[in-house]
Amino acid sequence: MKILVCDKTEASAIERMRQAGLTVDVRDDITPEELSVVIKDYDGMVVRSRTKVRAPLIDLAPNLKVIVRGGVGLDTIDADYARSKGITVMNTPLSSSASVAELAIGFMFALARSIYAATSSMKAGKWEKKKFEGDEIAGKTLGIVGIGNIGKEVAKRARALGMEVIAYDPYASMPEGVKSVSLDELLSSSDYITFHLPLTEETRNMIGVEAFARMKPGVRIINCARGGIVDEDALYDALVSGRVAGAALDVFAQEPCEGHRLFTLEQVIGSPHIGAATHEAQKRIGAEVADKLIEYYQRMR
Ligand SMILES: NC(=O)c1ccc[n+]([C@@H]2O[C@H](COP(=O)([O-])OP(=O)(O)OC[C@H]3O[C@@H](n4cnc5c(N)ncnc54)[C@H](O)[C@@H]3O)[C@@H](O)[C@H]2O)c1
């Protein structure tokens, strides 16, 4: 069985797949154009978020039987279309939950104490003690939109920090200590709102002008889920008006996004989609990709 690894994947995982009898080609910087030429030769592909697997590519892949997405979001793959062609689509749902949750919690502290702005001020040779009076996290209300694997990890950590945790998720059961609320109640009563739900037709631009108008003045927003869930223009206006006191973003409607106008605002901090980019998560993702492909191969032999 011939597998094409299209994105960066742990060397130990590739080694294990080869030892199990799979033929593995690694082209982790392959372009979409190159991929569309070679994909016809492969039975399986391993992708991360960089490589998009859309219907036209699937149509060029008559031998493709399995796609493994290292990571969570399947929004980069036309999964239903692939399945309609008999292709198995798998991901590694739990491998990066702790890493993303830690980034969201880190962002919350960074926003509460203006850590980035204070550091920039120090690096500019200043001592602006009065400017950087912050807030405690303890006792504040955290609203979690989407309480799946990552949302639950965030909730656990936030409760340990003494926060009140509420969540909106029409499809999930609430973990202990988390109050289920409507989206309206979450928007109007949270001091911090963090998003941990997929980007779907239902969730695209779910947080726009009207949602910001219902939020508590001074709320802080964290998005480590997907760009496009929070309308970036509406967020910009809400930051400029002061309704939103700060925002921390790991994901953007268009990625990569050098020179994004949100980053002209001092109260915005962020990172280039690094939620799952920890050594621990990468190792777990690689191991889970290898486990799933080897198991699939052994089952199909
Ligand atoms: N920043 C990163 O690098 C990074 C890494 C991993 C995952 N993610 C993103 O985080 C998201 C969440 O990951 P997860 O592992 O917790 O997924 P999950 O499937 O375990 O949880 C998602 C939750 O969202 C809920 N949901 C779906 N539609 C909703 C809606 N309209 N309103 C409220 N809740 C809704 C689901 O019921 C589910 O409980 C992923 O979809 C992915 O896009 C980002």
Tab-separated table of C-alpha atoms and ligand atoms in Angstrom, residues 48-49 69 71-75 91-97 99-100 103 144-153 168-173 183 195-200 202-204 206 223-227 229 250-251 255 271-277 285, ligand 1:
chain	number	residue	atom	x	y	z
A	48	ARG	CA	-2.173	18.188	8.394
A	49	SER	CA	-3.996	21.520	8.049
A	69	ARG	CA	-5.643	13.946	9.002
A	71	GLY	CA	-4.980	16.804	14.071
A	72	VAL	CA	-8.625	17.609	14.650
A	73	GLY	CA	-10.413	19.819	12.107
A	74	LEU	CA	-11.766	18.064	9.034
A	75	ASP	CA	-12.762	21.403	7.477
A	91	ASN	CA	-8.303	12.162	12.210
A	92	THR	CA	-6.525	12.175	15.582
A	93	PRO	CA	-9.139	13.822	17.797
A	94	LEU	CA	-7.508	13.735	21.229
A	95	SER	CA	-3.835	14.249	20.495
A	96	SER	CA	-3.727	18.043	20.683
A	97	SER	CA	-6.508	18.887	23.179
A	99	SER	CA	-1.909	21.843	23.954
A	100	VAL	CA	-4.747	23.958	22.559
A	103	LEU	CA	-2.666	28.099	24.754
A	144	ILE	CA	-16.875	28.392	26.573
A	145	VAL	CA	-18.579	28.050	23.193
A	146	GLY	CA	-18.247	24.391	22.190
A	147	ILE	CA	-17.469	22.011	25.019
A	148	GLY	CA	-15.947	19.010	23.239
A	149	ASN	CA	-12.488	17.601	23.886
A	150	ILE	CA	-10.651	20.937	23.995
A	151	GLY	CA	-13.452	22.874	25.691
A	152	LYS	CA	-13.497	20.301	28.499
A	153	GLU	CA	-9.724	20.598	28.999
A	168	TYR	CA	-22.966	26.851	25.290
A	169	ASP	CA	-23.059	23.670	23.257
A	170	PRO	CA	-26.367	22.321	21.977
A	171	TYR	CA	-24.857	18.927	21.143
A	172	ALA	CA	-22.700	17.988	24.143
A	173	SER	CA	-23.228	17.014	27.756
A	183	LEU	CA	-25.647	31.556	23.719
A	195	PHE	CA	-14.267	29.293	21.244
A	196	HIS	CA	-13.735	25.553	20.850
A	197	LEU	CA	-16.126	24.455	18.120
A	198	PRO	CA	-15.673	23.511	14.473
A	199	LEU	CA	-16.111	25.862	11.542
A	200	THR	CA	-19.272	24.746	9.763
A	202	GLU	CA	-23.822	26.897	11.060
A	203	THR	CA	-20.876	28.450	12.909
A	204	ARG	CA	-19.385	30.642	10.160
A	206	MET	CA	-21.611	33.087	14.352
A	223	ASN	CA	-10.246	32.167	19.501
A	224	CYS	CA	-8.071	29.080	19.177
A	225	ALA	CA	-10.690	27.173	17.142
A	226	ARG	CA	-11.027	28.388	13.564
A	227	GLY	CA	-10.922	31.732	11.790
A	229	ILE	CA	-16.277	31.705	13.508
A	250	ASP	CA	-4.534	31.842	17.018
A	251	VAL	CA	-6.681	31.360	13.918
A	255	GLU	CA	-4.204	31.955	6.682
A	271	SER	CA	-0.075	33.571	17.197
A	272	PRO	CA	0.186	31.945	13.753
A	273	HIS	CA	-2.092	28.893	14.259
A	274	ILE	CA	0.162	27.167	16.776
A	275	GLY	CA	-2.512	25.652	19.052
A	276	ALA	CA	-1.329	22.100	18.436
A	277	ALA	CA	2.310	23.033	17.847
A	285	ILE	CA	-0.330	13.085	16.511
B	1	LIG	N1	-5.653	26.208	17.046
B	1	LIG	C1	-5.349	24.978	16.693
B	1	LIG	O1	-4.234	24.682	16.314
B	1	LIG	C2	-6.391	23.899	16.806
B	1	LIG	C3	-5.985	22.585	17.102
B	1	LIG	C4	-6.956	21.620	17.251
B	1	LIG	C5	-8.308	21.927	17.059
B	1	LIG	N2	-8.656	23.200	16.737
B	1	LIG	C6	-10.065	23.549	16.545
B	1	LIG	O2	-10.759	23.344	17.757
B	1	LIG	C7	-12.060	22.852	17.454
B	1	LIG	C8	-12.570	22.053	18.640
B	1	LIG	O3	-11.773	20.876	18.779
B	1	LIG	P1	-12.243	19.672	19.709
B	1	LIG	O4	-11.170	18.653	19.650
B	1	LIG	O5	-12.675	20.171	21.035
B	1	LIG	O6	-13.506	19.155	18.878
B	1	LIG	P2	-14.766	18.360	19.438
B	1	LIG	O7	-15.447	17.807	18.246
B	1	LIG	O8	-14.347	17.437	20.529
B	1	LIG	O9	-15.663	19.513	20.098
B	1	LIG	C9	-16.332	20.478	19.352
B	1	LIG	C10	-17.587	20.837	20.106
B	1	LIG	O10	-18.234	21.898	19.408
B	1	LIG	C11	-19.637	21.678	19.549
B	1	LIG	N3	-20.391	22.418	18.553
B	1	LIG	C12	-20.612	22.116	17.258
B	1	LIG	N4	-21.393	23.042	16.690
B	1	LIG	C13	-21.690	23.947	17.657
B	1	LIG	C14	-22.463	25.131	17.691
B	1	LIG	N5	-23.115	25.575	16.618
B	1	LIG	N6	-22.530	25.819	18.857
B	1	LIG	C15	-21.873	25.390	19.961
B	1	LIG	N7	-21.150	24.259	19.991
B	1	LIG	C16	-21.045	23.548	18.847
B	1	LIG	C17	-19.800	20.168	19.423
B	1	LIG	O11	-21.033	19.739	19.983
B	1	LIG	C18	-18.598	19.666	20.202
B	1	LIG	O12	-18.924	19.408	21.552
B	1	LIG	C19	-11.862	22.009	16.199
B	1	LIG	O13	-13.038	21.959	15.424
B	1	LIG	C20	-10.743	22.691	15.477
B	1	LIG	O14	-11.292	23.529	14.482
B	1	LIG	C21	-7.729	24.194	16.617
